[in-house]
mmCIF file of C-alpha atoms and ligand atoms in Angstrom:
data_model
loop_
_atom_site.group_PDB
_atom_site.id
_atom_site.type_symbol
_atom_site.label_atom_id
_atom_site.label_comp_id
_atom_site.label_asym_id
_atom_site.label_seq_id
_atom_site.Cartn_x
_atom_site.Cartn_y
_atom_site.Cartn_z
ATOM 1 C CA MET W 1114 -100.742 30.979 -40.132
ATOM 2 C CA ARG W 1115 -97.337 30.893 -39.852
ATOM 3 C CA ILE W 1116 -95.130 29.406 -42.551
ATOM 4 C CA PHE W 1117 -91.342 28.028 -42.518
ATOM 5 C CA ASP W 1118 -89.783 28.187 -45.904
ATOM 6 C CA PRO W 1119 -86.978 25.002 -45.643
ATOM 7 C CA HIS W 1120 -85.280 25.690 -48.625
ATOM 8 C CA ILE W 1121 -85.475 28.632 -51.021
ATOM 9 C CA HIS W 1122 -82.843 30.934 -52.372
ATOM 10 C CA MET W 1123 -83.383 34.634 -51.662
ATOM 11 C CA THR W 1124 -80.294 35.895 -52.757
ATOM 12 C CA SER W 1125 -81.856 35.420 -56.250
ATOM 13 C CA ARG W 1126 -84.951 37.285 -55.113
ATOM 14 C CA THR W 1127 -86.077 40.756 -54.812
ATOM 15 C CA THR W 1128 -87.367 42.859 -51.944
ATOM 16 C CA ASP W 1129 -90.843 42.704 -53.033
ATOM 17 C CA ASP W 1130 -90.825 38.841 -52.871
ATOM 18 C CA TYR W 1131 -89.862 39.557 -48.950
ATOM 19 C CA GLU W 1132 -92.858 41.267 -48.857
ATOM 20 C CA ARG W 1133 -95.468 39.266 -50.415
ATOM 21 C CA MET W 1134 -93.918 36.065 -48.718
ATOM 22 C CA HIS W 1135 -94.301 37.973 -45.034
ATOM 23 C CA ALA W 1136 -97.811 39.297 -46.477
ATOM 24 C CA ALA W 1137 -98.326 34.893 -46.917
ATOM 25 C CA GLY W 1138 -97.351 34.167 -43.547
ATOM 26 C CA VAL W 1139 -94.103 33.253 -44.154
ATOM 27 C CA ARG W 1140 -91.936 34.413 -41.089
ATOM 28 C CA ALA W 1141 -88.758 31.857 -41.222
ATOM 29 C CA VAL W 1142 -86.329 30.395 -44.003
ATOM 30 C CA VAL W 1143 -83.411 28.392 -44.395
ATOM 31 C CA GLU W 1144 -81.660 29.249 -47.575
ATOM 32 C CA PRO W 1145 -79.258 26.487 -49.025
ATOM 33 C CA ALA W 1146 -76.009 27.010 -50.849
ATOM 34 C CA PHE W 1147 -76.180 26.139 -54.520
ATOM 35 C CA TRP W 1148 -74.775 27.282 -57.926
ATOM 36 C CA LEU W 1149 -75.214 30.414 -58.955
ATOM 37 C CA GLY W 1150 -75.818 29.776 -62.660
ATOM 38 C CA GLN W 1151 -72.397 31.273 -63.608
ATOM 39 C CA PRO W 1152 -69.685 29.229 -62.584
ATOM 40 C CA ARG W 1153 -67.538 30.127 -60.090
ATOM 41 C CA THR W 1154 -63.981 30.042 -61.079
ATOM 42 C CA ASN W 1155 -62.475 30.056 -57.600
ATOM 43 C CA VAL W 1156 -62.858 29.531 -53.478
ATOM 44 C CA GLY W 1157 -62.691 33.285 -52.758
ATOM 45 C CA SER W 1158 -66.337 33.533 -54.926
ATOM 46 C CA PHE W 1159 -67.790 30.762 -52.173
ATOM 47 C CA LEU W 1160 -66.671 32.395 -49.630
ATOM 48 C CA ASP W 1161 -68.076 35.973 -50.210
ATOM 49 C CA TYR W 1162 -71.145 33.954 -51.195
ATOM 50 C CA PHE W 1163 -71.168 32.430 -47.882
ATOM 51 C CA ASP W 1164 -70.594 35.868 -46.147
ATOM 52 C CA ALA W 1165 -73.850 36.999 -47.808
ATOM 53 C CA LEU W 1166 -75.999 33.888 -46.741
ATOM 54 C CA LEU W 1167 -74.757 34.601 -43.123
ATOM 55 C CA GLY W 1168 -74.556 39.031 -43.142
ATOM 56 C CA TRP W 1169 -76.532 40.467 -45.799
ATOM 57 C CA GLU W 1170 -79.128 38.020 -46.389
ATOM 58 C CA PRO W 1171 -80.453 37.510 -42.864
ATOM 59 C CA TYR W 1172 -80.170 41.321 -42.267
ATOM 60 C CA ARG W 1173 -82.445 42.284 -45.820
ATOM 61 C CA ALA W 1174 -84.846 39.146 -44.685
ATOM 62 C CA ALA W 1175 -85.154 40.513 -41.189
ATOM 63 C CA GLN W 1176 -86.171 43.953 -42.299
ATOM 64 C CA HIS W 1177 -89.458 42.149 -44.105
ATOM 65 C CA GLY W 1178 -90.181 40.229 -40.236
ATOM 66 C CA ILE W 1179 -88.526 37.067 -41.860
ATOM 67 C CA ARG W 1180 -85.655 34.859 -39.746
ATOM 68 C CA HIS W 1181 -83.088 33.642 -42.007
ATOM 69 C CA HIS W 1182 -80.777 30.851 -41.680
ATOM 70 C CA CYS W 1183 -78.657 28.970 -44.098
ATOM 71 C CA ALA W 1184 -77.312 25.492 -44.961
ATOM 72 C CA LEU W 1185 -73.476 25.669 -46.531
ATOM 73 C CA ALA W 1186 -72.037 23.300 -48.583
ATOM 74 C CA LEU W 1187 -70.241 22.778 -52.095
ATOM 75 C CA ASN W 1188 -73.021 22.202 -54.067
ATOM 76 C CA PRO W 1189 -73.399 19.224 -56.280
ATOM 77 C CA LYS W 1190 -72.933 20.936 -59.922
ATOM 78 C CA GLU W 1191 -69.893 22.803 -58.964
ATOM 79 C CA ALA W 1192 -68.383 19.593 -57.300
ATOM 80 C CA ASN W 1193 -67.377 18.281 -60.225
ATOM 81 C CA ASP W 1194 -65.127 21.735 -60.618
ATOM 82 C CA PRO W 1195 -61.453 21.252 -59.614
ATOM 83 C CA ARG W 1196 -61.109 24.987 -59.261
ATOM 84 C CA CYS W 1197 -64.145 24.413 -56.486
ATOM 85 C CA ALA W 1198 -62.627 21.440 -54.412
ATOM 86 C CA ALA W 1199 -60.750 23.653 -51.959
ATOM 87 C CA VAL W 1200 -63.846 24.897 -50.584
ATOM 88 C CA LEU W 1201 -64.116 21.755 -48.314
ATOM 89 C CA ALA W 1202 -61.099 22.782 -46.366
ATOM 90 C CA GLU W 1203 -62.892 25.950 -46.185
ATOM 91 C CA LEU W 1204 -66.387 24.873 -44.725
ATOM 92 C CA PRO W 1205 -65.073 23.539 -41.076
ATOM 93 C CA ARG W 1206 -64.751 27.342 -40.064
ATOM 94 C CA TYR W 1207 -68.042 28.292 -41.819
ATOM 95 C CA LEU W 1208 -69.662 25.607 -39.752
ATOM 96 C CA LEU W 1209 -69.148 26.951 -36.685
ATOM 97 C CA LYS W 1210 -71.289 30.122 -37.426
ATOM 98 C CA ASN W 1211 -74.501 30.760 -35.418
ATOM 99 C CA SER W 1212 -77.158 30.971 -38.148
ATOM 100 C CA VAL W 1213 -75.940 27.567 -40.304
ATOM 101 C CA VAL W 1214 -78.449 24.780 -39.285
ATOM 102 C CA ALA W 1215 -77.563 22.483 -41.506
ATOM 103 C CA VAL W 1216 -74.619 21.311 -44.568
ATOM 104 C CA GLY W 1217 -76.385 21.568 -47.638
ATOM 105 C CA GLU W 1218 -77.402 21.371 -50.174
ATOM 106 C CA VAL W 1219 -75.315 18.244 -51.213
ATOM 107 C CA GLY W 1220 -75.622 15.013 -53.026
ATOM 108 C CA TYR W 1221 -76.084 14.115 -56.693
ATOM 109 C CA ASP W 1222 -76.601 16.094 -59.931
ATOM 110 C CA SER W 1223 -74.786 13.857 -62.858
ATOM 111 C CA MET W 1224 -73.968 11.256 -60.238
ATOM 112 C CA THR W 1225 -70.596 11.384 -61.162
ATOM 113 C CA ALA W 1226 -67.382 9.927 -58.899
ATOM 114 C CA GLU W 1227 -66.477 13.782 -58.010
ATOM 115 C CA GLU W 1228 -70.042 14.233 -56.645
ATOM 116 C CA GLU W 1229 -70.100 11.109 -54.761
ATOM 117 C CA ARG W 1230 -66.364 11.882 -53.118
ATOM 118 C CA VAL W 1231 -67.375 15.113 -52.373
ATOM 119 C CA PHE W 1232 -70.813 14.465 -50.694
ATOM 120 C CA GLU W 1233 -69.520 11.712 -48.610
ATOM 121 C CA ALA W 1234 -67.249 14.225 -47.650
ATOM 122 C CA GLN W 1235 -69.690 16.547 -46.569
ATOM 123 C CA LEU W 1236 -72.008 13.607 -44.713
ATOM 124 C CA THR W 1237 -68.977 13.418 -42.553
ATOM 125 C CA LEU W 1238 -68.100 16.992 -41.855
ATOM 126 C CA ALA W 1239 -71.940 17.034 -40.991
ATOM 127 C CA GLN W 1240 -71.301 14.525 -38.227
ATOM 128 C CA GLU W 1241 -68.577 15.951 -36.772
ATOM 129 C CA HIS W 1242 -70.164 19.186 -36.185
ATOM 130 C CA GLU W 1243 -73.904 17.854 -35.196
ATOM 131 C CA LEU W 1244 -75.533 19.378 -38.128
ATOM 132 C CA PRO W 1245 -78.664 18.059 -39.819
ATOM 133 C CA VAL W 1246 -78.066 17.559 -43.912
ATOM 134 C CA LEU W 1247 -80.429 18.922 -46.589
ATOM 135 C CA VAL W 1248 -79.859 16.452 -49.380
ATOM 136 C CA HIS W 1249 -80.847 17.289 -53.372
ATOM 137 C CA THR W 1250 -81.794 14.483 -55.578
ATOM 138 C CA PRO W 1251 -80.858 14.570 -59.598
ATOM 139 C CA HIS W 1252 -83.538 15.865 -61.601
ATOM 140 C CA ARG W 1253 -82.957 13.198 -64.276
ATOM 141 C CA ASP W 1254 -83.025 10.094 -63.423
ATOM 142 C CA LYS W 1255 -84.218 10.448 -60.299
ATOM 143 C CA ALA W 1256 -85.458 7.015 -58.766
ATOM 144 C CA ALA W 1257 -81.861 5.644 -59.306
ATOM 145 C CA GLY W 1258 -80.293 9.184 -57.879
ATOM 146 C CA THR W 1259 -82.544 8.893 -55.138
ATOM 147 C CA ARG W 1260 -82.050 4.912 -54.416
ATOM 148 C CA ARG W 1261 -77.952 5.912 -54.797
ATOM 149 C CA THR W 1262 -78.451 8.524 -52.407
ATOM 150 C CA LEU W 1263 -79.805 6.452 -49.546
ATOM 151 C CA ASP W 1264 -77.289 3.971 -50.257
ATOM 152 C CA VAL W 1265 -74.628 6.422 -49.342
ATOM 153 C CA VAL W 1266 -76.727 8.052 -46.535
ATOM 154 C CA ARG W 1267 -76.573 4.480 -45.209
ATOM 155 C CA VAL W 1268 -73.035 3.548 -45.456
ATOM 156 C CA ALA W 1269 -71.851 7.094 -43.900
ATOM 157 C CA GLY W 1270 -73.548 6.011 -40.775
ATOM 158 C CA ILE W 1271 -75.318 9.260 -40.308
ATOM 159 C CA PRO W 1272 -78.855 8.836 -38.005
ATOM 160 C CA PRO W 1273 -81.764 9.218 -40.637
ATOM 161 C CA GLY W 1274 -83.661 11.379 -38.676
ATOM 162 C CA ARG W 1275 -80.786 14.221 -39.759
ATOM 163 C CA VAL W 1276 -80.870 13.701 -43.109
ATOM 164 C CA LEU W 1277 -83.478 15.339 -45.296
ATOM 165 C CA ILE W 1278 -83.658 14.410 -49.107
ATOM 166 C CA ASP W 1279 -84.941 16.693 -51.262
ATOM 167 C CA HIS W 1280 -86.699 17.375 -54.401
ATOM 168 C CA LEU W 1281 -89.175 14.346 -54.148
ATOM 169 C CA ASN W 1282 -91.890 13.118 -56.408
ATOM 170 C CA GLU W 1283 -94.433 10.309 -56.804
ATOM 171 C CA MET W 1284 -91.714 7.722 -57.471
ATOM 172 C CA THR W 1285 -89.160 8.454 -55.010
ATOM 173 C CA VAL W 1286 -91.090 9.277 -51.712
ATOM 174 C CA GLY W 1287 -91.836 5.593 -50.840
ATOM 175 C CA MET W 1288 -88.210 4.451 -50.774
ATOM 176 C CA VAL W 1289 -87.529 7.599 -48.555
ATOM 177 C CA ALA W 1290 -90.448 6.811 -46.327
ATOM 178 C CA GLU W 1291 -88.662 3.441 -45.549
ATOM 179 C CA SER W 1292 -85.695 4.801 -44.755
ATOM 180 C CA GLY W 1293 -86.658 7.085 -42.103
ATOM 181 C CA CYS W 1294 -85.046 10.105 -43.796
ATOM 182 C CA TRP W 1295 -87.401 13.574 -43.798
ATOM 183 C CA MET W 1296 -88.779 13.986 -47.338
ATOM 184 C CA GLY W 1297 -88.627 17.276 -49.234
ATOM 185 C CA PHE W 1298 -90.824 18.191 -51.890
ATOM 186 C CA SER W 1299 -90.208 21.594 -53.790
ATOM 187 C CA ILE W 1300 -93.661 23.006 -55.313
ATOM 188 C CA TYR W 1301 -92.612 24.879 -59.151
ATOM 189 C CA PRO W 1302 -94.964 26.360 -61.149
ATOM 190 C CA HIS W 1303 -95.677 24.054 -64.505
ATOM 191 C CA THR W 1304 -93.268 21.227 -63.919
ATOM 192 C CA LYS W 1305 -92.465 18.697 -61.376
ATOM 193 C CA MET W 1306 -94.353 19.054 -58.154
ATOM 194 C CA ASP W 1307 -97.429 21.293 -57.705
ATOM 195 C CA PRO W 1308 -100.114 22.158 -54.752
ATOM 196 C CA ASP W 1309 -102.325 19.407 -55.970
ATOM 197 C CA ARG W 1310 -100.067 16.543 -56.304
ATOM 198 C CA MET W 1311 -98.502 17.421 -52.948
ATOM 199 C CA VAL W 1312 -102.100 17.147 -51.162
ATOM 200 C CA ALA W 1313 -102.590 13.569 -52.510
ATOM 201 C CA LEU W 1314 -99.044 12.618 -51.620
ATOM 202 C CA LEU W 1315 -100.010 13.749 -47.710
ATOM 203 C CA LYS W 1316 -102.977 12.020 -47.460
ATOM 204 C CA GLU W 1317 -101.205 8.822 -48.981
ATOM 205 C CA TYR W 1318 -97.846 9.254 -46.770
ATOM 206 C CA GLY W 1319 -99.554 11.366 -43.553
ATOM 207 C CA THR W 1320 -97.747 14.733 -42.541
ATOM 208 C CA ASP W 1321 -94.633 13.084 -40.195
ATOM 209 C CA ARG W 1322 -91.550 13.830 -41.644
ATOM 210 C CA MET W 1323 -92.843 15.922 -44.656
ATOM 211 C CA LEU W 1324 -91.783 19.320 -45.683
ATOM 212 C CA VAL W 1325 -92.685 21.367 -48.330
ATOM 213 C CA ASN W 1326 -90.228 23.873 -49.811
ATOM 214 C CA SER W 1327 -90.667 26.515 -52.865
ATOM 215 C CA ALA W 1328 -86.973 26.406 -53.905
ATOM 216 C CA ALA W 1329 -87.149 29.632 -55.643
ATOM 217 C CA ASP W 1330 -84.186 30.815 -57.085
ATOM 218 C CA TRP W 1331 -83.132 32.667 -60.311
ATOM 219 C CA GLY W 1332 -85.266 30.008 -62.460
ATOM 220 C CA ARG W 1333 -89.076 29.462 -63.173
ATOM 221 C CA SER W 1334 -90.244 29.545 -59.528
ATOM 222 C CA ASP W 1335 -92.431 31.193 -57.068
ATOM 223 C CA PRO W 1336 -91.620 31.681 -53.191
ATOM 224 C CA LEU W 1337 -95.520 31.802 -52.398
ATOM 225 C CA LYS W 1338 -95.530 28.202 -53.182
ATOM 226 C CA THR W 1339 -95.813 27.221 -49.887
ATOM 227 C CA ARG W 1340 -98.614 28.860 -48.928
ATOM 228 C CA GLN W 1341 -100.412 27.651 -51.970
ATOM 229 C CA VAL W 1342 -99.835 24.134 -50.611
ATOM 230 C CA ALA W 1343 -101.513 25.335 -47.305
ATOM 231 C CA ASP W 1344 -104.596 26.397 -49.492
ATOM 232 C CA ALA W 1345 -104.783 23.362 -51.117
ATOM 233 C CA MET W 1346 -104.060 21.435 -48.101
ATOM 234 C CA LEU W 1347 -107.389 23.184 -46.149
ATOM 235 C CA ALA W 1348 -109.106 22.883 -49.322
ATOM 236 C CA ALA W 1349 -109.093 19.248 -49.312
ATOM 237 C CA GLY W 1350 -109.838 19.142 -45.768
ATOM 238 C CA PHE W 1351 -106.964 18.752 -43.856
ATOM 239 C CA GLY W 1352 -107.192 20.600 -40.487
ATOM 240 C CA GLU W 1353 -105.244 24.150 -39.415
ATOM 241 C CA ASP W 1354 -103.379 21.947 -37.034
ATOM 242 C CA ASP W 1355 -102.212 19.784 -40.135
ATOM 243 C CA VAL W 1356 -101.048 22.880 -42.183
ATOM 244 C CA ASP W 1357 -99.046 23.862 -38.886
ATOM 245 C CA GLN W 1358 -97.105 20.868 -38.614
ATOM 246 C CA VAL W 1359 -96.531 20.672 -42.194
ATOM 247 C CA LEU W 1360 -95.252 23.997 -42.819
ATOM 248 C CA TRP W 1361 -94.090 24.929 -39.677
ATOM 249 C CA ARG W 1362 -93.063 22.594 -36.856
ATOM 250 C CA ASN W 1363 -91.880 19.949 -39.204
ATOM 251 C CA PRO W 1364 -89.076 22.222 -40.322
ATOM 252 C CA VAL W 1365 -88.819 23.800 -36.976
ATOM 253 C CA ALA W 1366 -87.985 20.068 -35.354
ATOM 254 C CA PHE W 1367 -85.938 19.193 -38.706
ATOM 255 C CA TYR W 1368 -83.387 22.226 -38.617
ATOM 256 C CA GLY W 1369 -83.930 22.442 -34.719
ATOM 257 C CA GLN W 1370 -81.750 19.614 -34.247
ATOM 258 C CA SER W 1371 -78.492 22.104 -34.851
ATOM 259 C CA GLY W 1372 -79.716 23.627 -31.356
ATOM 260 C CA ARG W 1373 -79.391 26.851 -33.590
ATOM 261 C CA LEU W 1374 -82.412 27.824 -34.684
ATOM 262 C CA ASP W 1375 -83.464 31.174 -33.775
ATOM 263 C CA ILE W 1376 -87.148 31.927 -34.755
ATOM 264 C CA ASP W 1377 -88.382 33.929 -31.689
ATOM 265 C CA THR W 1378 -87.729 37.265 -33.901
ATOM 266 C CA GLY W 1379 -90.473 36.672 -35.632
ATOM 267 C CA SER W 1380 -92.399 39.436 -33.949
ATOM 268 C CA GLU W 1381 -93.802 42.513 -36.171
ATOM 269 C CA THR W 1382 -90.129 44.245 -36.012
ATOM 270 C CA GLY W 1383 -87.406 44.607 -37.977
ATOM 271 C CA ALA W 1384 -84.305 47.080 -38.215
ATOM 272 C CA ASP W 1385 -83.927 49.384 -41.421
ATOM 273 C CA TYR W 1386 -80.765 49.869 -43.021
ATOM 274 C CA ALA W 1387 -79.061 52.162 -40.207
ATOM 275 C CA GLY W 1388 -80.175 49.730 -37.751
ATOM 276 C CA ASN W 1389 -83.373 51.485 -36.058
ATOM 277 C CA THR W 1390 -86.002 49.501 -35.226
ATOM 278 C CA ILE W 1391 -89.184 49.824 -37.486
ATOM 279 C CA LYS W 1392 -92.716 48.611 -36.806
ATOM 280 C CA ARG W 1393 -94.646 46.371 -39.418
ATOM 281 C CA GLY W 1394 -98.175 46.486 -39.882
HETATM 282 ZN ZN1 LIG V 1686 -82.029 24.471 -54.160
#
């Protein structure tokens, strides 16, 4: 089984997680830029983070046989902090980098005017750079937030096929299915979506344009949730081809629109800290 986690924050995870993910079948990930818990106070702090997502983290992932790509953006939460606004001016040169396969995560957190302005500006950037967009939806007031998100996307004129609306649930999946955007589901332990609810949605809405992620970060989360959904799909009667579509081919098709997806290095070799090629069992 091959698995592509289209939304995971590996910066917050350990080497043990990389090993367990590889053993579970994860061979590729996309790490979107988000907030780190501790508020950032200046633009340089973002640039060091972006550089880590472009340099250190892909290197670390490769040592465990996992291909790492990233999405870059000013996240919705910090869009409200005037000290962070100048990141928008730095983004264009970062969006040219080879392992950047999308703009993200963008969207609403508390649905403020500032968040909307930054969201719209970054949809424009995505169009200028011909990149797909990963859109976060708010965890509070989710239905209203998702509806407004879809309105902003429509007005921006970006093709819905280049937009992934994430953190969906039973209440919001229908409106996104109708919009033509891709549908993302974050599977968390104990809260929000779980593997069985995900399988029920796949039965109802089918497997097209559906993406499943762990969204694992520094909070309560589990980087193996993608594999658990795959197993739950098989147990519920889905075939291996359905699993491969949702857990591999759909993320490949979505992020592949960037023209920058490099998934051929998913071989059983990686590099150690000295740059020597090492073989994995
Ligand atoms: Zn996230």
